[in-house]
mmCIF file of C-alpha atoms in Angstrom:
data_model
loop_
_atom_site.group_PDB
_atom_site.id
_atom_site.type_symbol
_atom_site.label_atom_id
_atom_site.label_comp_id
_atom_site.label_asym_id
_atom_site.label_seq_id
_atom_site.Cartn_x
_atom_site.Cartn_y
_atom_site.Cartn_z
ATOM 1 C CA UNK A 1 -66.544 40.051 33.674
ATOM 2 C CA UNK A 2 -66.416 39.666 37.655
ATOM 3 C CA UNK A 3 -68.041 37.555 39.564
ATOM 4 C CA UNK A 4 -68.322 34.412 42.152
ATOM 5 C CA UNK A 5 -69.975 30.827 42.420
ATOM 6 C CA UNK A 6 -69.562 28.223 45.000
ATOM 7 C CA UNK A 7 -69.066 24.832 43.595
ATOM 8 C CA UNK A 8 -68.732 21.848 45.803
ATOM 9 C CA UNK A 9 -64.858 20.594 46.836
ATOM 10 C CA UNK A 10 -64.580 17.632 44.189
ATOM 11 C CA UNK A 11 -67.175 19.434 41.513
ATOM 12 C CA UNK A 12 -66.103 20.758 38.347
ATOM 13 C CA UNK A 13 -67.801 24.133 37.582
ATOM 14 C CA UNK A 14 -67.756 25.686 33.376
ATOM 15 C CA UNK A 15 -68.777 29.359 31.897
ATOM 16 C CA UNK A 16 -69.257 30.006 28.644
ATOM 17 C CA UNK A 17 -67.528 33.101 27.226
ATOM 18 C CA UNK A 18 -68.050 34.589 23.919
ATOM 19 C CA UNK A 19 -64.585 35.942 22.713
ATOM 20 C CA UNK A 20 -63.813 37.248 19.014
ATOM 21 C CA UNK A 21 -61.006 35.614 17.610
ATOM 22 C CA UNK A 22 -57.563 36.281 17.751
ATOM 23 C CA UNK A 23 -57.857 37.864 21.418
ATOM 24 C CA UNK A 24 -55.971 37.855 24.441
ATOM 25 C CA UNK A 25 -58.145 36.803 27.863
ATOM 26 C CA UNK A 26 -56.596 37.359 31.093
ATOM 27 C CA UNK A 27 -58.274 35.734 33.695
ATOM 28 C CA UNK A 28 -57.616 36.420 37.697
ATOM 29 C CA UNK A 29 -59.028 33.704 40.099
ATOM 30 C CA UNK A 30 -59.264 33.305 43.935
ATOM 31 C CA UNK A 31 -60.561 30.371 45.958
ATOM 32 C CA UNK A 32 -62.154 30.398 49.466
ATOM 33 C CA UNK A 33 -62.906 27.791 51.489
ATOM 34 C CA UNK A 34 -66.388 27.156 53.546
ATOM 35 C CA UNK A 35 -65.183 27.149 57.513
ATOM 36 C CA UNK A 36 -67.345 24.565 59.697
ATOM 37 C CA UNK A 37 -66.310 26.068 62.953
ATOM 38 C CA UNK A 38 -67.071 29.663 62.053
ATOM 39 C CA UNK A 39 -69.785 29.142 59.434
ATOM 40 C CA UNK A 40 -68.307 31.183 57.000
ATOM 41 C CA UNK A 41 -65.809 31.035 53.811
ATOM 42 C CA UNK A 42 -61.876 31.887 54.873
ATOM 43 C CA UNK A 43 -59.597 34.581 53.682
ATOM 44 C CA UNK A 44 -58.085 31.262 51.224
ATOM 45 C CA UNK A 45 -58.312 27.758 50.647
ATOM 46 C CA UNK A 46 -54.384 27.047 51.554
ATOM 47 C CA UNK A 47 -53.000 23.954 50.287
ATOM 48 C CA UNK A 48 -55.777 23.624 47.420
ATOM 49 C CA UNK A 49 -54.897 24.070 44.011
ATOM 50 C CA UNK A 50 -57.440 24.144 41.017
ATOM 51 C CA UNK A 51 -57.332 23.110 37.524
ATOM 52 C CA UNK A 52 -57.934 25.427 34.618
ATOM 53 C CA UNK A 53 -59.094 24.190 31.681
ATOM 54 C CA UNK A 54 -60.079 26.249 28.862
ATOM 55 C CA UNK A 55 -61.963 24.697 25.453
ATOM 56 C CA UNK A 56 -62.672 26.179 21.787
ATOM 57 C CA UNK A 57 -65.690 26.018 19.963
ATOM 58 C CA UNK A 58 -64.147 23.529 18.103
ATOM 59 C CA UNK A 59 -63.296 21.462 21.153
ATOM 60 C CA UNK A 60 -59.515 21.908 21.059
ATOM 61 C CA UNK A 61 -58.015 22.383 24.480
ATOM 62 C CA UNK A 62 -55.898 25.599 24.269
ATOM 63 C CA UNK A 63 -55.086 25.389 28.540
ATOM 64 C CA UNK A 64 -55.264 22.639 30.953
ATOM 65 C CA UNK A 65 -52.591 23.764 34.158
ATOM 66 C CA UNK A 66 -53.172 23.424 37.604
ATOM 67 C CA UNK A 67 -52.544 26.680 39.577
ATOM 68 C CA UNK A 68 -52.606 27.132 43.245
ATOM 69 C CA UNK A 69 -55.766 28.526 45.533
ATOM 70 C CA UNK A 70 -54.709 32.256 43.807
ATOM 71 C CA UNK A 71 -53.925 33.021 40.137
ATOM 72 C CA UNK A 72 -53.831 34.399 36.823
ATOM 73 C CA UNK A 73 -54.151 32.528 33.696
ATOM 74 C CA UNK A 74 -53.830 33.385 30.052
ATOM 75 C CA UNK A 75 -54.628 32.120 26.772
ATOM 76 C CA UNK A 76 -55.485 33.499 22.782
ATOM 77 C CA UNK A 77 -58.520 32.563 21.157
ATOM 78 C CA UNK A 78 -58.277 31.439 17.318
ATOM 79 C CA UNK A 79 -61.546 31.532 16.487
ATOM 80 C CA UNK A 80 -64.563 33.532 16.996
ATOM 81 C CA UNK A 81 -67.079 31.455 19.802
ATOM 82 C CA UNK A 82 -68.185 30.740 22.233
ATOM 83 C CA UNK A 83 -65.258 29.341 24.636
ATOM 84 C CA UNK A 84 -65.598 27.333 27.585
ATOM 85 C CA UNK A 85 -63.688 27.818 31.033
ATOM 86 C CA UNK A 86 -63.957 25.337 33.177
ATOM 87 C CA UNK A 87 -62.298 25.067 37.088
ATOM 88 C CA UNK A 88 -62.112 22.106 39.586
ATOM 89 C CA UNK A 89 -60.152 21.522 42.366
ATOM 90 C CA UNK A 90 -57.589 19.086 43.239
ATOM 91 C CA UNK A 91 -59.267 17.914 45.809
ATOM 92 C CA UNK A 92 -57.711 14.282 46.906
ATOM 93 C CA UNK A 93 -60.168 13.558 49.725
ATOM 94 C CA UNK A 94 -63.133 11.283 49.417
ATOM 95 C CA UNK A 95 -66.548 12.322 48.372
ATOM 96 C CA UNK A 96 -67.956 11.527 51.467
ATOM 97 C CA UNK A 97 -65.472 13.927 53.492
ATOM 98 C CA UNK A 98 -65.028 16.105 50.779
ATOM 99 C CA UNK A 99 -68.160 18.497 51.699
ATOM 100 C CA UNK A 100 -66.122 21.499 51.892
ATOM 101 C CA UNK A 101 -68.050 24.499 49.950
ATOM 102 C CA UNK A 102 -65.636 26.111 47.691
ATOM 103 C CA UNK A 103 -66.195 30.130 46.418
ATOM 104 C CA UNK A 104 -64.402 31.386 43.936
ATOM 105 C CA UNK A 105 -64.151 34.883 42.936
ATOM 106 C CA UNK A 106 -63.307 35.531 39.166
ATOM 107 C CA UNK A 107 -62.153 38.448 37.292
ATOM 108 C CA UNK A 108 -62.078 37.726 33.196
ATOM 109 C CA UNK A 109 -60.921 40.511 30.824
ATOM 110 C CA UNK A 110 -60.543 40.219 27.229
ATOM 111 C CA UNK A 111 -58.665 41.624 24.642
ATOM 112 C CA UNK A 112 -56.902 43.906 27.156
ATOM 113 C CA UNK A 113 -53.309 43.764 27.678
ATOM 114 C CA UNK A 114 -52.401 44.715 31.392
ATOM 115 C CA UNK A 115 -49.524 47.511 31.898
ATOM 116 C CA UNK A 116 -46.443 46.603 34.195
ATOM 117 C CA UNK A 117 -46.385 48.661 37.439
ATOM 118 C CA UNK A 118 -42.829 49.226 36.801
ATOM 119 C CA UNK A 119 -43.502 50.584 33.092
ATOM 120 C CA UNK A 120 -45.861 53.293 34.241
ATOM 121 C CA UNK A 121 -43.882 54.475 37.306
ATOM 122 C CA UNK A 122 -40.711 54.507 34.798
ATOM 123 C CA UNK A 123 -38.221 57.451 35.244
ATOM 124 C CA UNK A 124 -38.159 57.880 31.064
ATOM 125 C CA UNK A 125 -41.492 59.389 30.241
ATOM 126 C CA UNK A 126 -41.097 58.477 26.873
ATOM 127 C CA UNK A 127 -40.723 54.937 27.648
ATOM 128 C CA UNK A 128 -43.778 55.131 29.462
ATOM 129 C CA UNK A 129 -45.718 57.373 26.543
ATOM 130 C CA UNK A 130 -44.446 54.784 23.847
ATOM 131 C CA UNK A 131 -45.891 51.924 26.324
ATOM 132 C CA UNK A 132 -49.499 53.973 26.848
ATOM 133 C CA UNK A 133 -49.748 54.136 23.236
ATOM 134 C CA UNK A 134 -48.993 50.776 22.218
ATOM 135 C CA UNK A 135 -51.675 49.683 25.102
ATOM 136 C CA UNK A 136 -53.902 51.821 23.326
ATOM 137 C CA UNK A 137 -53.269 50.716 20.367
ATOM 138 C CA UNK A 138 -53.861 47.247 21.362
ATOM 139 C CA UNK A 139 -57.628 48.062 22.744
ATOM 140 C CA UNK A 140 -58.406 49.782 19.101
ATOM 141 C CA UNK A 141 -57.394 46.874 17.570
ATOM 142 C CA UNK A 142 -59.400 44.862 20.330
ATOM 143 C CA UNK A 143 -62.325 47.251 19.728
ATOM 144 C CA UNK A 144 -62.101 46.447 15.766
ATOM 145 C CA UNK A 145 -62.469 42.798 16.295
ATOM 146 C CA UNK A 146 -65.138 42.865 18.656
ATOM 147 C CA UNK A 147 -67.003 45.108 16.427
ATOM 148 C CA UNK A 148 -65.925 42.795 13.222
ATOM 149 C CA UNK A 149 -67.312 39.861 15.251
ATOM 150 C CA UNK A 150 -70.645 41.897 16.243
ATOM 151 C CA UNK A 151 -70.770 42.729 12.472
ATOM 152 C CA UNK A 152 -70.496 38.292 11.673
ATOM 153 C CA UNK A 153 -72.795 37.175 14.433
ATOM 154 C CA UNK A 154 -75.665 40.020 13.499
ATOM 155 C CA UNK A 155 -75.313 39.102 9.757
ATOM 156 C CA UNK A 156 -75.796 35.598 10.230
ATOM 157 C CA UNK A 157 -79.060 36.225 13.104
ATOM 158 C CA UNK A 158 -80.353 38.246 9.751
ATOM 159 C CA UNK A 159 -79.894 35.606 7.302
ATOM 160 C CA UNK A 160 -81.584 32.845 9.951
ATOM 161 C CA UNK A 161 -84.646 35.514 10.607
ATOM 162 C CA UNK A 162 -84.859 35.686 6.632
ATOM 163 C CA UNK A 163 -84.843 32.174 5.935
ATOM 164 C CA UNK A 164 -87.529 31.574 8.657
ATOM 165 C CA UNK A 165 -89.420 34.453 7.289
ATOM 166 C CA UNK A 166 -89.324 32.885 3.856
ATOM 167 C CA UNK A 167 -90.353 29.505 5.555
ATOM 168 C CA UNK A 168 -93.755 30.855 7.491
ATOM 169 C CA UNK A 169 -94.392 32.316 4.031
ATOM 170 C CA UNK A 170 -94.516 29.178 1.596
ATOM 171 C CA UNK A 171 -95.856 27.469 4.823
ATOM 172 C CA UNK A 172 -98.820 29.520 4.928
ATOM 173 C CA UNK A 173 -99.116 29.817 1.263
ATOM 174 C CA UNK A 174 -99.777 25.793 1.224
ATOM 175 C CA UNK A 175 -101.901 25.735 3.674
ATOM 176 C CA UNK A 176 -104.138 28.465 2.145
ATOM 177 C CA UNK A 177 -104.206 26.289 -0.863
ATOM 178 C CA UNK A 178 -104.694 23.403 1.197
ATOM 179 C CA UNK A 179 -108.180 24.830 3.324
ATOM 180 C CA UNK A 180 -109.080 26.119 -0.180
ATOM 181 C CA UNK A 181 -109.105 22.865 -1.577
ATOM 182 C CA UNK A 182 -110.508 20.867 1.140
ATOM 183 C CA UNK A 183 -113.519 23.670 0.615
ATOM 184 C CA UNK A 184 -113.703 23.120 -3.310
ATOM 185 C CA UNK A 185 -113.875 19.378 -2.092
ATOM 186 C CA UNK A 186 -116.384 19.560 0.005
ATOM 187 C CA UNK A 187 -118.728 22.043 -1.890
ATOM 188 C CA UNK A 188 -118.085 19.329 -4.306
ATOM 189 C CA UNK A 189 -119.068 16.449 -1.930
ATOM 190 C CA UNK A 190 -122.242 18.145 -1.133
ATOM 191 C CA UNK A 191 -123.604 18.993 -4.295
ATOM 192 C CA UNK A 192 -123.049 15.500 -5.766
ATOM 193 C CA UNK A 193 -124.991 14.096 -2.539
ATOM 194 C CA UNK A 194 -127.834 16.464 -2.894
ATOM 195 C CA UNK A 195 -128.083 16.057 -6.841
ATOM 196 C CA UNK A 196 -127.725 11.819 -5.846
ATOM 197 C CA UNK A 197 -130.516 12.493 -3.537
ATOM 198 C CA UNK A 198 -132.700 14.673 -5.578
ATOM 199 C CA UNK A 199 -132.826 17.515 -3.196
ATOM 200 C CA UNK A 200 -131.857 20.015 -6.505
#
């Protein structure tokens, strides 16, 4: 997942990511800052930090850590969910001078485990095969899970559609029985009023 959103200086700004459990999500941030003078956002917000905080489904905080206007942070969901990631500066000005426009530009990866610079340009090629295969490794396993969590989340959509299913069904069943005895009930009503009135 890449992308950017502005969000104002002192505003806190949340996305929702849906990450299988057990999985490692590496997240790469940078912050710009909206220029007055030159109408446009600089290279970096210098001297701005931003807090990272990161909720479960459950609503467990698993990280809350201020980094700087540039950074990476990591953390391992538990369970399978929906997980939110939430950033806001640490912005001490007041709200009323505190206009500045913030963009951030984010980079989120999950379940992929990154591989040293140092490990792949290592003299010992068989240091570096072992290390390529245990990265590989790791995204099979990654794969598994995500397709394990596919496997829970489309079950569960098929049970829902079933019960509903079964629902509409009984539901139009009783109303069926319901028009047909309002008709009984009125063929009834009518046939007593004619007989009461002599008409048969």
């Amino acid at each position: 997942l890449a992308l950017y959103f502005h969000i104002g200086e002192r505003e806190e700004k949340c996305i929702i990511e849906d990450i299988p459990s057990d999985t490692l999500v590496v997240g790469n941030y940078k912050v710009q800052r909206w220029d007055l003078h030159i109408h446009d956002f600089l290279e970096s917000a210098p001297g701005l930090g931003m807090f990272v905080t990161v909720t479960s489904p459950t609503g467990e905080v698993l990280l809350s850590k201020l980094y700087g206007p540039q950074g990476t942070f990591t953390f391992t969901s538990y369970i399978s969910g929906e997980h939110i990631i939430c950033f806001q500066s640490n912005s001490t000005r007041f709200a009323v001078i505190a206009g500045s426009k913030l963009r951030i530009h984010l980079d989120i990866r999950v379940g992929e485990h990154f591989l040293h610079e140092s490990a792949i340009q290592a003299k010992d090629k068989v240091n570096e095969v072992n290390i390529r295969l245990e990265h590989l490794i790791e995204q099979i396993h990654h794969v598994t899970r995500e397709q394990e969590y596919e496997r829970e989340r489309e079950e569960k959509f098929r049970k829902t559609s079933e019960e509903t299913n079964s629902n509409i069904l009984w539901w139009a069943i009783v109303q069926t029985l319901i028009l047909i005895s309002v008709g009984i009930w009125q063929i009834k009503s009518l046939r007593d009023f004619f007989i009461s009135k002599k008409l048969v």
